CSV table of C-alpha atoms and ligand atoms in Angstrom, one decimal:
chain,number,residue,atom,x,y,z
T,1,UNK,CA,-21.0,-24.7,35.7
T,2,UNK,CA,-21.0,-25.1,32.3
T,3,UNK,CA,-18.1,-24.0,29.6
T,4,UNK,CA,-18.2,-20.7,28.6
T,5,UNK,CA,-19.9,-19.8,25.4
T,6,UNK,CA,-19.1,-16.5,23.6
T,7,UNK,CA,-21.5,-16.3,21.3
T,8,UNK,CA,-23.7,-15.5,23.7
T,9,UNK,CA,-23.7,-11.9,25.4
T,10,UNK,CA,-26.1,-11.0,27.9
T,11,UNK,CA,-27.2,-7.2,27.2
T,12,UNK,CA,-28.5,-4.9,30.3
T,13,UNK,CA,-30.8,-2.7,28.3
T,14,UNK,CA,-33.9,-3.7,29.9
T,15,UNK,CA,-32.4,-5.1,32.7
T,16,UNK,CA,-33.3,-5.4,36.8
T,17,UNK,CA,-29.7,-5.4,37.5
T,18,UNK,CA,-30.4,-8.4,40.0
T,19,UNK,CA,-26.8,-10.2,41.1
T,20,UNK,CA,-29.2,-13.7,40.5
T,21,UNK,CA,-29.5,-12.6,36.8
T,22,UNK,CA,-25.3,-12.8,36.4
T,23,UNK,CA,-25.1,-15.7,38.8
T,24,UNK,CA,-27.4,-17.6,36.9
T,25,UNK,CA,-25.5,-16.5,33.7
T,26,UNK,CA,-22.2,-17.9,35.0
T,27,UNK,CA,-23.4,-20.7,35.8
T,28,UNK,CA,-24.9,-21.2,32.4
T,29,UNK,CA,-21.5,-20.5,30.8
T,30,UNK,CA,-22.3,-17.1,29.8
T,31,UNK,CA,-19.3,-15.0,30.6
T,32,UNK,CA,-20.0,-11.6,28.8
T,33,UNK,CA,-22.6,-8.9,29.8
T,34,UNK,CA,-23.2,-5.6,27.7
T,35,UNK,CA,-24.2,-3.0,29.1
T,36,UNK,CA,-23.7,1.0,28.4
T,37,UNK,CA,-23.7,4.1,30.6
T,38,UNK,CA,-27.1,5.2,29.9
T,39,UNK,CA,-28.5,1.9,31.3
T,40,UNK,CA,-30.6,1.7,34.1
T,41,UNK,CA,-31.0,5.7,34.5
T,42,UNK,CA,-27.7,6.4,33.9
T,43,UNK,CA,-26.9,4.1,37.0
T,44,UNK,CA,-26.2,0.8,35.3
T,45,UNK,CA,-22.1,0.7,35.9
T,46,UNK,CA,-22.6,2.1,39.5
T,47,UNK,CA,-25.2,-0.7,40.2
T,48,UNK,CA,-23.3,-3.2,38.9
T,49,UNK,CA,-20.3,-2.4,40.8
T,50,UNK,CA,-22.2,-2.0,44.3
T,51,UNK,CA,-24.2,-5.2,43.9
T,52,UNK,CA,-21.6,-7.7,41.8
T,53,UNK,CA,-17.8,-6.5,41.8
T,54,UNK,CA,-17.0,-10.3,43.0
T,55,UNK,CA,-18.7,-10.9,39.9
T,56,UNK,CA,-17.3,-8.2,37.7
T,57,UNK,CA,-14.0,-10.2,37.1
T,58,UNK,CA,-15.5,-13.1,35.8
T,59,UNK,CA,-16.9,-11.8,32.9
T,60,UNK,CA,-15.8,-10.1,29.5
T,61,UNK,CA,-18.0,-6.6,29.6
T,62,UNK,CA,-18.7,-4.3,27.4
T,63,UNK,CA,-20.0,-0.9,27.5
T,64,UNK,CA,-21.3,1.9,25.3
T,65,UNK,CA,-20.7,5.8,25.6
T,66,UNK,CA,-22.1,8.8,23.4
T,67,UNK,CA,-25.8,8.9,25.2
T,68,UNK,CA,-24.8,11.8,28.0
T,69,UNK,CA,-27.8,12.7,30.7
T,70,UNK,CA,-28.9,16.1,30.6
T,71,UNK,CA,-32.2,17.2,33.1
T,72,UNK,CA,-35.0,16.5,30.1
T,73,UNK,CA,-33.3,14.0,28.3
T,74,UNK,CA,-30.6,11.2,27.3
T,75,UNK,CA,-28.4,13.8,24.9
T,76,UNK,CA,-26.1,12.6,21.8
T,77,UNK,CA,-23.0,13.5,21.1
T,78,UNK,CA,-19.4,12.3,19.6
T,79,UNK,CA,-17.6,15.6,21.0
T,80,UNK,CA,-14.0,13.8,21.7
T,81,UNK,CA,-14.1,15.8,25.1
T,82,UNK,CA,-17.2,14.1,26.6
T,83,UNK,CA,-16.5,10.7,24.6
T,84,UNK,CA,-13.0,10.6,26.5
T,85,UNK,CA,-14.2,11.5,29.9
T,86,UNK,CA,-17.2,9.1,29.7
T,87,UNK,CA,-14.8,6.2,28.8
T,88,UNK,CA,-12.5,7.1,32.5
T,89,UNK,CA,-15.8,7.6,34.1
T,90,UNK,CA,-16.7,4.0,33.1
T,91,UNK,CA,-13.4,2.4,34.4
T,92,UNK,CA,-14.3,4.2,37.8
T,93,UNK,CA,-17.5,3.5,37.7
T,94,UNK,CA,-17.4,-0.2,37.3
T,95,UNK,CA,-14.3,-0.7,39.3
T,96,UNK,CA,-12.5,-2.5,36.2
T,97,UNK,CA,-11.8,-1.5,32.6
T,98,UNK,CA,-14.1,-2.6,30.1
T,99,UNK,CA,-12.9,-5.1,27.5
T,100,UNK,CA,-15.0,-3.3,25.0
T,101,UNK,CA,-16.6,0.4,24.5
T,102,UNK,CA,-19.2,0.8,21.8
T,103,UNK,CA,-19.5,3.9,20.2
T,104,UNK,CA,-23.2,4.3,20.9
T,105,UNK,CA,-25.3,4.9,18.4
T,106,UNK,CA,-23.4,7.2,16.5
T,107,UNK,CA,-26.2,8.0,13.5
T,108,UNK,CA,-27.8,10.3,16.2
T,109,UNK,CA,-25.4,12.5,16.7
T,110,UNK,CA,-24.7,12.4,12.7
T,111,UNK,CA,-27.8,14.2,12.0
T,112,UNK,CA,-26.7,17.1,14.1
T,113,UNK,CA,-22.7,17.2,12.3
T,114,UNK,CA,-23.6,18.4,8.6
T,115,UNK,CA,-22.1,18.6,6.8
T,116,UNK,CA,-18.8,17.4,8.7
T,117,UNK,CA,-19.9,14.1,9.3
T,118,UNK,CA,-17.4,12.1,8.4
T,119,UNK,CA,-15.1,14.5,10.4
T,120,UNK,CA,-17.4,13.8,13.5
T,121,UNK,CA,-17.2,10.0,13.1
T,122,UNK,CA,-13.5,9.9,12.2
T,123,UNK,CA,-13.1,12.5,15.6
T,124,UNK,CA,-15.1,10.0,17.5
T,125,UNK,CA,-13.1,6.7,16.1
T,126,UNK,CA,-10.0,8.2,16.9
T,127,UNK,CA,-10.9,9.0,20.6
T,128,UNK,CA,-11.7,5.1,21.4
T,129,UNK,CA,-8.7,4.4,19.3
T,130,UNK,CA,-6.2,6.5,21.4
T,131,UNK,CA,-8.9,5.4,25.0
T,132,UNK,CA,-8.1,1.6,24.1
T,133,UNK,CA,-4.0,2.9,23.3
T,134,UNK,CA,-4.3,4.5,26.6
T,135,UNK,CA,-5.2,1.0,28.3
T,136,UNK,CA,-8.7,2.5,29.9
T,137,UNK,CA,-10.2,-0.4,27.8
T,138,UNK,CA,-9.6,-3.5,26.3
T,139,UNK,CA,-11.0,-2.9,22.5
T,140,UNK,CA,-13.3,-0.5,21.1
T,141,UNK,CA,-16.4,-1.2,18.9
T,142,UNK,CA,-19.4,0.6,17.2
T,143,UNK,CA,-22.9,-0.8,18.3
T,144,UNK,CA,-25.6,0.9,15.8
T,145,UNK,CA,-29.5,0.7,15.3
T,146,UNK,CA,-29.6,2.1,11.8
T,147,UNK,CA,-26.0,2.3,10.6
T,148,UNK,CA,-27.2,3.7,7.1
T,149,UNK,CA,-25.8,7.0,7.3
T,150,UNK,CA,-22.1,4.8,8.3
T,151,UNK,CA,-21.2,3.0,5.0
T,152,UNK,CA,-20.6,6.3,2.6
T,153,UNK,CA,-18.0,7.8,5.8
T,154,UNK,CA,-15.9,5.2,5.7
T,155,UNK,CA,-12.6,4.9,3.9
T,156,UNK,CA,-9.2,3.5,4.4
T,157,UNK,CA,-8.4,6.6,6.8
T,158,UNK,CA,-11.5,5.8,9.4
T,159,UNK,CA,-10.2,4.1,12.4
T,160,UNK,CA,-11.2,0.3,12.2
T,161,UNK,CA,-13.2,-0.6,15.5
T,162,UNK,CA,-12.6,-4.4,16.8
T,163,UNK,CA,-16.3,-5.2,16.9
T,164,UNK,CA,-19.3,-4.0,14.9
T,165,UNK,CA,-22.9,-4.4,16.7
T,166,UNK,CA,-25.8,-4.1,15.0
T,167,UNK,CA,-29.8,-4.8,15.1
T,168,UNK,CA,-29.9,-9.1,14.3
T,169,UNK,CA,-32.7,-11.5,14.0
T,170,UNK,CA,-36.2,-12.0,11.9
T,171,UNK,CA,-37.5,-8.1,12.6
T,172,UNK,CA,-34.7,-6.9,10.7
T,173,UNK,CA,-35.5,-5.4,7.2
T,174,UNK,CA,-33.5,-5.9,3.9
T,175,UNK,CA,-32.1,-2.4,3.9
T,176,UNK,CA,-30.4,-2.9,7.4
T,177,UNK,CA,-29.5,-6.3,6.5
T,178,UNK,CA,-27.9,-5.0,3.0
T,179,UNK,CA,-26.1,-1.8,4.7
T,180,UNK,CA,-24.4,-4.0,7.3
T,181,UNK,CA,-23.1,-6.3,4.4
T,182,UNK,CA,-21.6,-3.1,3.3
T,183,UNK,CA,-20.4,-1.3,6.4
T,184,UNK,CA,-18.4,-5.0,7.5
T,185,UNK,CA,-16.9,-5.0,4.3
T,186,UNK,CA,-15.8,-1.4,4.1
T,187,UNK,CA,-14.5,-1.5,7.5
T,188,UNK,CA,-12.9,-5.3,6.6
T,189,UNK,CA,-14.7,-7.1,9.6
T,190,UNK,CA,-14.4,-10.4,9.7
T,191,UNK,CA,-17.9,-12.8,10.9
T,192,UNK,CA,-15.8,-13.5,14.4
T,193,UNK,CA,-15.5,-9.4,15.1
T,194,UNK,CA,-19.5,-9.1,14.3
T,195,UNK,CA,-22.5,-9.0,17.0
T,196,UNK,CA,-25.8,-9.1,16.6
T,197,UNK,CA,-28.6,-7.5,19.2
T,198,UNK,CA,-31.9,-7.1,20.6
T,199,UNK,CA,-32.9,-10.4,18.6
T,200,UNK,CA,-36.2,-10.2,19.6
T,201,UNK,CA,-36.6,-6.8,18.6
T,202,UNK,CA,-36.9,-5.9,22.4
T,203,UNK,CA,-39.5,-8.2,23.7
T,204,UNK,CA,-41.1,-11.8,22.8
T,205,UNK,CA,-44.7,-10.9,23.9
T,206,UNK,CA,-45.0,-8.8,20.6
T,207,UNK,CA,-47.9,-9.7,18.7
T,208,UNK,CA,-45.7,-10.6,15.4
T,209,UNK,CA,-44.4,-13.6,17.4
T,210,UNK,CA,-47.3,-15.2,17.5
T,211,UNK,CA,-47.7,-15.1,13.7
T,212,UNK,CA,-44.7,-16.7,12.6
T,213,UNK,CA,-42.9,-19.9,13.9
T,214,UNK,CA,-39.2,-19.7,12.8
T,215,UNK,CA,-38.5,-23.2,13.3
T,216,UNK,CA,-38.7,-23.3,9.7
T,217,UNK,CA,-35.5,-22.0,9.9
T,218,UNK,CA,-34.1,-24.9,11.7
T,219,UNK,CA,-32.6,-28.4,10.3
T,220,UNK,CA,-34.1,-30.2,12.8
T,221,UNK,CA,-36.3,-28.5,15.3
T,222,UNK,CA,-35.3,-31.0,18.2
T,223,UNK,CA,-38.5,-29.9,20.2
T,224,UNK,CA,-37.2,-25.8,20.6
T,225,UNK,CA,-39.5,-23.4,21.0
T,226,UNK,CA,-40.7,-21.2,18.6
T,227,UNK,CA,-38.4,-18.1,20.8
T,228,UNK,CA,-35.5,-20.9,20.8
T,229,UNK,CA,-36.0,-21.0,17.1
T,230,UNK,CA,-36.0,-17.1,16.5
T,231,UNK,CA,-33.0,-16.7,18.5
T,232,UNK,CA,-30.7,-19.1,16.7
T,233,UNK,CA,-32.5,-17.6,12.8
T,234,UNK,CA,-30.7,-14.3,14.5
T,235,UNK,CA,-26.8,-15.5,14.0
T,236,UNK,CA,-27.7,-15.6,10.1
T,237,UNK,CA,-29.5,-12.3,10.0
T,238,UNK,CA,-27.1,-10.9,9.2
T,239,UNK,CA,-24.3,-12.9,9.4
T,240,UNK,CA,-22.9,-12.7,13.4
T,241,UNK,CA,-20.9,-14.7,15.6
T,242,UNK,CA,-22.6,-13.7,19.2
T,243,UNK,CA,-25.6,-12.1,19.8
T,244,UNK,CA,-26.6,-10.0,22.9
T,245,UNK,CA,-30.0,-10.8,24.2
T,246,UNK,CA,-32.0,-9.9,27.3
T,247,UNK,CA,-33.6,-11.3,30.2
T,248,UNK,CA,-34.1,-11.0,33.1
T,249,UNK,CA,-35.0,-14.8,33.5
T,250,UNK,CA,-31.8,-17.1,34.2
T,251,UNK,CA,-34.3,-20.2,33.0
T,252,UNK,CA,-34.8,-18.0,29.7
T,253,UNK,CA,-31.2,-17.6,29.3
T,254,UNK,CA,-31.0,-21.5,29.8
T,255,UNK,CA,-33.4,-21.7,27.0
T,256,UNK,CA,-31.6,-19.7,24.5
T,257,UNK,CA,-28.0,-21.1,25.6
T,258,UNK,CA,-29.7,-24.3,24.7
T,259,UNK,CA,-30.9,-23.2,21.3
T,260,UNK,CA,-27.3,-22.6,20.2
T,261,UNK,CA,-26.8,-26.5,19.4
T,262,UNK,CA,-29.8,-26.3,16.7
T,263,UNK,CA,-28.3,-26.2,13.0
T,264,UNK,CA,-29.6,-23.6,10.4
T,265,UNK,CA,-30.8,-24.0,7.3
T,266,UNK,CA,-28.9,-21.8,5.4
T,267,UNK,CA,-31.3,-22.2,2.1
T,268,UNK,CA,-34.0,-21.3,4.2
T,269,UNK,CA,-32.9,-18.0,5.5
T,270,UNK,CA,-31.2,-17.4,1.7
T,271,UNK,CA,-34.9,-17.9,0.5
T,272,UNK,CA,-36.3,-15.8,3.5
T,273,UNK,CA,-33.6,-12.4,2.3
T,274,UNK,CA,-34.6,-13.1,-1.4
T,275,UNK,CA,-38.8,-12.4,-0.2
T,276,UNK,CA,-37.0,-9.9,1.6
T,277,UNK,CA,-35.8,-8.0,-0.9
T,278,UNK,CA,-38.7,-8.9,-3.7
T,279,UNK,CA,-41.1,-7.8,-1.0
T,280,UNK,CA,-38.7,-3.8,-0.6
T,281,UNK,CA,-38.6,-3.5,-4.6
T,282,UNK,CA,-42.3,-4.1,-4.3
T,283,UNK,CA,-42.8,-7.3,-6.1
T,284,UNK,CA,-45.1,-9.9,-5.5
T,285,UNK,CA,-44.1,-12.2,-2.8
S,1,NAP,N1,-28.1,0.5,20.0
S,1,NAP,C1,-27.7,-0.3,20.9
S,1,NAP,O1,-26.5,-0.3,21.2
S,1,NAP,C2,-28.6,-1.4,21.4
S,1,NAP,C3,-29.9,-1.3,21.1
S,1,NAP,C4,-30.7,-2.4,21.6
S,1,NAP,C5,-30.2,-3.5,22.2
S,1,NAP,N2,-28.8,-3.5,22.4
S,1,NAP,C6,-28.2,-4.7,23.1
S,1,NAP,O2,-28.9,-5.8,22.9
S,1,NAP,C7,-29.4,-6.4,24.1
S,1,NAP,C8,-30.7,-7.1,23.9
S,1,NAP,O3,-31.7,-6.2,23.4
S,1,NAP,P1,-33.1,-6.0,24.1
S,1,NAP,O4,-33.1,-6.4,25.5
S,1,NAP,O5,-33.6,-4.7,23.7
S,1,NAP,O6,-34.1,-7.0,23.3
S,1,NAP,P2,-34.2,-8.6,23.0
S,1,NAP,O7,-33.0,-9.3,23.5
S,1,NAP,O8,-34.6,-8.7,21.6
S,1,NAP,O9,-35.4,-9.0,23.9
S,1,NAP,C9,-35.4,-9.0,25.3
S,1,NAP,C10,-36.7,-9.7,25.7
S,1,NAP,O10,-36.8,-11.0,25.3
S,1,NAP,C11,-37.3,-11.8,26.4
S,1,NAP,N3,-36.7,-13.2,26.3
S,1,NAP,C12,-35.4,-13.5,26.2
S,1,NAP,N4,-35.3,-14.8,26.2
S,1,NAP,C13,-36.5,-15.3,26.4
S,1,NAP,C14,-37.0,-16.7,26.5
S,1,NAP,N5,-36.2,-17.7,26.4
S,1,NAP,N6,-38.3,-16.9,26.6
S,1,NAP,C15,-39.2,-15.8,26.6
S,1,NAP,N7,-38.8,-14.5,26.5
S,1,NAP,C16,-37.4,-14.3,26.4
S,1,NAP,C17,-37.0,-11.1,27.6
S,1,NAP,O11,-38.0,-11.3,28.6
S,1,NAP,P3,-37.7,-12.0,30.0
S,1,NAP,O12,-36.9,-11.0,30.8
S,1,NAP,O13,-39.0,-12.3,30.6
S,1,NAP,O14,-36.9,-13.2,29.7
S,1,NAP,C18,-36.8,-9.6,27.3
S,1,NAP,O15,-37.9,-8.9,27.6
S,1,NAP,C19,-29.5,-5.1,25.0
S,1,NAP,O16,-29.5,-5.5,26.4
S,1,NAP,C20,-28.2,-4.5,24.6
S,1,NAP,O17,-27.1,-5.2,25.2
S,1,NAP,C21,-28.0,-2.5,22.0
């Protein structure tokens, strides 16, 4: 088994939920799985439990409520009520407290709380706040997709959450990349309390990876792959100290566990965030 690395975060989204999957990660030295209660049809806690609670001990996990099921569809919401109870449910359902519950997507239910938004999100803060107080988990955090409706609710006031996850990698536009500059600095985060996600943007069989080869992002490309390449450009875009990535592969996790040891080049991705933004004010690139 190798040592643990934390800046690496296995994520469940897309899971199997196969007990080889976290074996494979332990033995790789990955020692933190994310995973949320919607996962897996709503069954991703229960699943884990049943098929891995030997398991369960051995890693830091983190979990995400604020996606509820309802007999159409996954339904938002940062009601304190349901936030609460979802956080308990959790706990029971996984057998252990969580070291970490994400607030899940909150700009969701934000479009439905005009004009008391900020209300909403400080109502939502507060309820992880007093949950983590409480002892049902270990931290609390705030994983967004698009956190551009966050920045202009926060203020001194706003509960501050432990960890800030957000969208991370070479998919990820200026806007997003600029926003979460100015959500961690409003909320004070330092790099070590910032995750990135989905650095693949969800899958690596997209077309767009074909086009590119983000090794030119690399020092020295040491014979990684093109994927070993884009998942090492993620921890500088934006600026994040772990990143949570799928598979469902334990050899692929072994490839990007492997890709950690590559060095940036910084001037490269400061180059690639300048085209970035000459490219959003629309000028020749
Ligand atoms: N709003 C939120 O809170 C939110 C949203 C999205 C994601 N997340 C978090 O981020 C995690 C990751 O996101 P994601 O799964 O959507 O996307 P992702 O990590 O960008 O992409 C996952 C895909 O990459 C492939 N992959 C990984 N390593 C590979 C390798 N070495 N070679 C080839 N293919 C490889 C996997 O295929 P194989 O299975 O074939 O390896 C998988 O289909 C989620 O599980 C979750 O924890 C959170």
């Amino acid at each position: 088994m190798r040592d643990s690395d934390p800046r690496v975060v296995l994520g469940l989204h897309r899971s199997r939920h196969e007990r080889r999957l976290l074996t494979g990660a332990l033995d790789l030295g990955v020692t933190a799985i994310d995973t949320s209660a919607n996962y897996l049809g709503f069954r991703s806690h229960e699943v884990l439990a049943r098929i891995a609670s030997d398991l369960l001990p051995k890693f830091t996990l983190s979990t995400k409520v604020g996606y509820f099921p309802r007999a159409d569809r996954a339904e938002h919401s940062l009601d304190p009520t349901r936030l609460h109870g979802a956080v308990e449910q959790a706990a029971r359902d996984l057998g252990r407290e969580p070291d970490v519950v994400f607030l899940h997507n909150p700009e969701h239910s934000l479009q439905e709380t005009a004009p008391h938004n900020r209300d909403a999100l400080f109502q939502a803060c507060a309820t992880l706040d007093d949950a983590t107080a409480k002892g049902l988990c270990g931290a609390w955090g705030i994983a967004s997709w698009d956190p551009s409706p966050l920045p202009e609710l926060i203020d001194v006031t706003m509960p501050r959450p432990s960890v800030l996850m957000v969208r991370a990698g070479l998919l990820v536009g200026i806007r997003t990349l600029d926003t979460v500059n100015t959500l961690a600095a409003a909320w004070g985060m330092s790099n070590s309390t910032m995750w990135g996600m989905s650095p693949f943007g969800g899958s690596t069989g997209a077309p767009v990876w074909d086009r590119i080869d983000p090794r030119v992002f690399l020092r020295d490309r040491a014979g990684l792959s093109r994927v070993q390449a884009a998942f090492r450009a993620a921890y500088h875009l934006p600026q994040v100290n772990t990143v949570a990535v799928g598979t469902d592969e334990p050899a692929h996790l072994g490839e990007l566990v492997g890709a950690l040891a590559a060095e940036v080049d910084e001037q490269a991705i400061h180059q690639y965030r300048s085209l970035l933004r000459d490219r959003s004010r629309g000028q020749p690139v």
